Structures are given as structure tokens and as C-alpha cells.
Amino acid sequence: RDQLEESGGGSVQAGGSLRLTCAVSGFDVSKHYVGWFRQPPGKRREGVAAAYVPDGRTHYADAVKGRFTISQDSAENTLTLQMDNLNSDDTAMYYCAADRRTQQGWLLFRPDIFESSGQGTQVTVSS
């Protein structure tokens, strides 16, 4: 059964850090496309980071480059998003996602249209 569950969200002051974790079942984080997207209040969903371990490729949104890092733990089959130097623009609901054979989702950097995603975890950054 495909299931993704995020944890690690919370409230933090600007400049702080949070680490989001996604427990994945039904997918293999070391073989399939994985990623994170977010939805700020009143705005559209946007891709944050995506990765494809078999060839080592990663994508990051320009707004998070140099501050966020996507990684996987193959032994635990989990996905992580390390978020540093957070600012108020990072306030959003964050979702993890996975897909076995995406084309558009990867090429367009749209993890929000990956095969499956979790229920989300809230991140709130206060200035």
C-alpha cells in the first residue's frame, strides 16, 4: 500500500532551522522519484525540492537553493528536507511526494503531481 507521512513541522523564528521527515511505504526512496512541495496560505502549490537517486539528480526551487537540502535514508526508507535560514516566505504546508515513473512531474519540477503524496505538515516562520 502506498503511504507517505510527514513529520517535523512547527513554528520557528526567522533564521532558524527545521528538519522535515517523510516515512514512505509502497515506494522505494532509492529507486523512485521523490520530492517536496508546499502551499503557502492563499497561494498555489509550488515545488520545493525533488530527487532521483539512481542518477543522483536533484532539483531545487530558486527560492530555497542554498538553504534547503533533500536527502534519503535507504535503510529506513525515509525522505528528509533540512531547512536552514528560514524566512517568513517559507511559511506553508509542506508535503512529501513520490512517483515510480513520472515524466511531467519531474521534467516540469511539479512534485505536486507525483503519483502519491502525504497529508502535509505545517511550517510557520515568524519574523
PDB file of C-alpha atoms in Angstrom:
ATOM      1  CA  ARG A   1       0.000   0.000   0.000  1.00  0.00           C
ATOM      2  CA  ASP A   2       1.354   3.441  -0.937  1.00  0.00           C
ATOM      3  CA  GLN A   3       1.623   5.748   2.043  1.00  0.00           C
ATOM      4  CA  LEU A   4       3.634   8.848   2.881  1.00  0.00           C
ATOM      5  CA  GLU A   5       3.537  10.594   6.251  1.00  0.00           C
ATOM      6  CA  GLU A   6       5.289  13.853   7.071  1.00  0.00           C
ATOM      7  CA  SER A   7       6.539  14.959  10.473  1.00  0.00           C
ATOM      8  CA  GLY A   8       8.776  17.661  11.903  1.00  0.00           C
ATOM      9  CA  GLY A   9       6.817  20.792  11.122  1.00  0.00           C
ATOM     10  CA  GLY A  10       6.330  23.547  13.667  1.00  0.00           C
ATOM     11  CA  SER A  11       6.884  27.193  14.462  1.00  0.00           C
ATOM     12  CA  VAL A  12      10.289  28.819  14.297  1.00  0.00           C
ATOM     13  CA  GLN A  13      11.722  32.300  14.198  1.00  0.00           C
ATOM     14  CA  ALA A  14      13.300  33.724  11.076  1.00  0.00           C
ATOM     15  CA  GLY A  15      16.830  32.474  10.667  1.00  0.00           C
ATOM     16  CA  GLY A  16      16.060  29.207  12.401  1.00  0.00           C
ATOM     17  CA  SER A  17      16.021  25.644  11.091  1.00  0.00           C
ATOM     18  CA  LEU A  18      13.606  22.751  10.832  1.00  0.00           C
ATOM     19  CA  ARG A  19      14.009  19.204   9.629  1.00  0.00           C
ATOM     20  CA  LEU A  20      11.059  17.521   7.952  1.00  0.00           C
ATOM     21  CA  THR A  21      10.898  13.756   7.664  1.00  0.00           C
ATOM     22  CA  CYS A  22       8.656  11.627   5.475  1.00  0.00           C
ATOM     23  CA  ALA A  23       8.036   7.971   6.272  1.00  0.00           C
ATOM     24  CA  VAL A  24       7.477   6.176   2.973  1.00  0.00           C
ATOM     25  CA  SER A  25       5.842   2.839   2.246  1.00  0.00           C
ATOM     26  CA  GLY A  26       4.947   1.302  -1.100  1.00  0.00           C
ATOM     27  CA  PHE A  27       7.724   3.260  -2.805  1.00  0.00           C
ATOM     28  CA  ASP A  28      11.488   2.873  -2.609  1.00  0.00           C
ATOM     29  CA  VAL A  29      13.207   6.197  -1.961  1.00  0.00           C
ATOM     30  CA  SER A  30      16.420   4.842  -3.508  1.00  0.00           C
ATOM     31  CA  LYS A  31      14.724   3.821  -6.785  1.00  0.00           C
ATOM     32  CA  HIS A  32      11.796   6.180  -7.377  1.00  0.00           C
ATOM     33  CA  TYR A  33      11.296   9.893  -7.871  1.00  0.00           C
ATOM     34  CA  VAL A  34      10.774  11.685  -4.560  1.00  0.00           C
ATOM     35  CA  GLY A  35      10.202  15.287  -3.640  1.00  0.00           C
ATOM     36  CA  TRP A  36       8.670  18.001  -1.504  1.00  0.00           C
ATOM     37  CA  PHE A  37       6.199  20.712  -2.406  1.00  0.00           C
ATOM     38  CA  ARG A  38       4.492  23.374  -0.330  1.00  0.00           C
ATOM     39  CA  GLN A  39       1.398  25.516  -0.328  1.00  0.00           C
ATOM     40  CA  PRO A  40       1.673  28.937   1.292  1.00  0.00           C
ATOM     41  CA  PRO A  41      -1.557  30.413   2.682  1.00  0.00           C
ATOM     42  CA  GLY A  42      -3.718  31.734  -0.127  1.00  0.00           C
ATOM     43  CA  LYS A  43      -1.273  30.652  -2.821  1.00  0.00           C
ATOM     44  CA  ARG A  44      -0.762  27.799  -5.282  1.00  0.00           C
ATOM     45  CA  ARG A  45       1.282  24.705  -4.594  1.00  0.00           C
ATOM     46  CA  GLU A  46       4.918  25.021  -5.580  1.00  0.00           C
ATOM     47  CA  GLY A  47       7.773  22.586  -5.913  1.00  0.00           C
ATOM     48  CA  VAL A  48      10.467  22.860  -3.265  1.00  0.00           C
ATOM     49  CA  ALA A  49      12.898  20.004  -3.953  1.00  0.00           C
ATOM     50  CA  ALA A  50      12.999  16.728  -5.828  1.00  0.00           C
ATOM     51  CA  ALA A  51      15.486  13.903  -6.212  1.00  0.00           C
ATOM     52  CA  TYR A  52      16.115  10.782  -8.245  1.00  0.00           C
ATOM     53  CA  VAL A  53      18.739   8.673  -6.510  1.00  0.00           C
ATOM     54  CA  PRO A  54      19.535   6.243  -9.378  1.00  0.00           C
ATOM     55  CA  ASP A  55      21.275   9.000 -11.321  1.00  0.00           C
ATOM     56  CA  GLY A  56      21.927  11.420  -8.494  1.00  0.00           C
ATOM     57  CA  ARG A  57      19.863  14.269  -9.885  1.00  0.00           C
ATOM     58  CA  THR A  58      18.227  16.874  -7.662  1.00  0.00           C
ATOM     59  CA  HIS A  59      16.094  19.940  -8.304  1.00  0.00           C
ATOM     60  CA  TYR A  60      15.541  22.882  -6.008  1.00  0.00           C
ATOM     61  CA  ALA A  61      13.298  25.899  -6.281  1.00  0.00           C
ATOM     62  CA  ASP A  62      15.348  29.072  -6.712  1.00  0.00           C
ATOM     63  CA  ALA A  63      13.829  30.446  -3.519  1.00  0.00           C
ATOM     64  CA  VAL A  64      15.316  27.641  -1.407  1.00  0.00           C
ATOM     65  CA  LYS A  65      18.641  26.922  -3.124  1.00  0.00           C
ATOM     66  CA  GLY A  66      21.488  27.015  -0.662  1.00  0.00           C
ATOM     67  CA  ARG A  67      19.115  26.850   2.307  1.00  0.00           C
ATOM     68  CA  PHE A  68      17.199  23.554   1.884  1.00  0.00           C
ATOM     69  CA  THR A  69      18.618  20.070   1.359  1.00  0.00           C
ATOM     70  CA  ILE A  70      16.731  16.968   0.270  1.00  0.00           C
ATOM     71  CA  SER A  71      18.094  13.585   1.276  1.00  0.00           C
ATOM     72  CA  GLN A  72      17.042   9.966   1.678  1.00  0.00           C
ATOM     73  CA  ASP A  73      17.720   7.148   4.111  1.00  0.00           C
ATOM     74  CA  SER A  74      17.505   3.962   2.094  1.00  0.00           C
ATOM     75  CA  ALA A  75      17.701   1.697   5.150  1.00  0.00           C
ATOM     76  CA  GLU A  76      14.734   3.405   6.820  1.00  0.00           C
ATOM     77  CA  ASN A  77      13.028   4.304   3.506  1.00  0.00           C
ATOM     78  CA  THR A  78      12.538   7.875   4.635  1.00  0.00           C
ATOM     79  CA  LEU A  79      12.839  11.234   2.913  1.00  0.00           C
ATOM     80  CA  THR A  80      14.166  14.322   4.655  1.00  0.00           C
ATOM     81  CA  LEU A  81      14.085  18.041   3.974  1.00  0.00           C
ATOM     82  CA  GLN A  82      16.595  20.037   6.009  1.00  0.00           C
ATOM     83  CA  MET A  83      15.551  23.679   6.044  1.00  0.00           C
ATOM     84  CA  ASP A  84      18.011  26.311   7.256  1.00  0.00           C
ATOM     85  CA  ASN A  85      17.916  30.094   7.456  1.00  0.00           C
ATOM     86  CA  LEU A  86      14.130  30.081   7.265  1.00  0.00           C
ATOM     87  CA  ASN A  87      12.217  33.255   6.486  1.00  0.00           C
ATOM     88  CA  SER A  88       8.557  34.242   6.577  1.00  0.00           C
ATOM     89  CA  ASP A  89       8.127  33.378   2.882  1.00  0.00           C
ATOM     90  CA  ASP A  90       8.752  29.741   3.818  1.00  0.00           C
ATOM     91  CA  THR A  91       5.552  29.627   5.872  1.00  0.00           C
ATOM     92  CA  ALA A  92       3.415  26.931   4.251  1.00  0.00           C
ATOM     93  CA  MET A  93       2.007  23.447   4.467  1.00  0.00           C
ATOM     94  CA  TYR A  94       4.730  21.072   3.329  1.00  0.00           C
ATOM     95  CA  TYR A  95       4.067  17.777   1.592  1.00  0.00           C
ATOM     96  CA  CYS A  96       6.288  14.908   0.551  1.00  0.00           C
ATOM     97  CA  ALA A  97       5.584  13.021  -2.663  1.00  0.00           C
ATOM     98  CA  ALA A  98       6.769  10.000  -4.637  1.00  0.00           C
ATOM     99  CA  ASP A  99       6.333   8.570  -8.114  1.00  0.00           C
ATOM    100  CA  ARG A 100       7.523   5.395  -9.823  1.00  0.00           C
ATOM    101  CA  ARG A 101       7.730   6.648 -13.411  1.00  0.00           C
ATOM    102  CA  THR A 102       6.864  10.328 -13.602  1.00  0.00           C
ATOM    103  CA  GLN A 103       7.560  12.296 -16.755  1.00  0.00           C
ATOM    104  CA  GLN A 104       5.845  15.655 -16.430  1.00  0.00           C
ATOM    105  CA  GLY A 105       6.168  15.755 -12.673  1.00  0.00           C
ATOM    106  CA  TRP A 106       9.945  15.552 -12.898  1.00  0.00           C
ATOM    107  CA  LEU A 107      10.542  17.472 -16.127  1.00  0.00           C
ATOM    108  CA  LEU A 108       8.308  20.352 -15.039  1.00  0.00           C
ATOM    109  CA  PHE A 109       9.514  20.243 -11.435  1.00  0.00           C
ATOM    110  CA  ARG A 110       5.996  19.528 -10.239  1.00  0.00           C
ATOM    111  CA  PRO A 111       6.257  17.096  -7.295  1.00  0.00           C
ATOM    112  CA  ASP A 112       2.673  18.124  -6.509  1.00  0.00           C
ATOM    113  CA  ILE A 113       1.544  15.932  -9.423  1.00  0.00           C
ATOM    114  CA  PHE A 114       3.624  12.936  -8.403  1.00  0.00           C
ATOM    115  CA  GLU A 115       1.775   9.645  -8.034  1.00  0.00           C
ATOM    116  CA  SER A 116       1.215   9.940  -4.286  1.00  0.00           C
ATOM    117  CA  SER A 117       1.703  12.491  -1.509  1.00  0.00           C
ATOM    118  CA  GLY A 118       1.188  12.788   2.223  1.00  0.00           C
ATOM    119  CA  GLN A 119      -1.237  14.827   4.286  1.00  0.00           C
ATOM    120  CA  GLY A 120       1.242  17.599   4.954  1.00  0.00           C
ATOM    121  CA  THR A 121       2.927  19.252   7.923  1.00  0.00           C
ATOM    122  CA  GLN A 122       2.663  22.943   8.783  1.00  0.00           C
ATOM    123  CA  VAL A 123       5.724  25.176   8.920  1.00  0.00           C
ATOM    124  CA  THR A 124       5.319  28.665  10.341  1.00  0.00           C
ATOM    125  CA  VAL A 125       8.168  31.164  10.373  1.00  0.00           C
ATOM    126  CA  SER A 126       7.798  34.343  12.376  1.00  0.00           C
ATOM    127  CA  SER A 127       9.858  37.421  11.677  1.00  0.00           C
TER     128      SER A 127
END
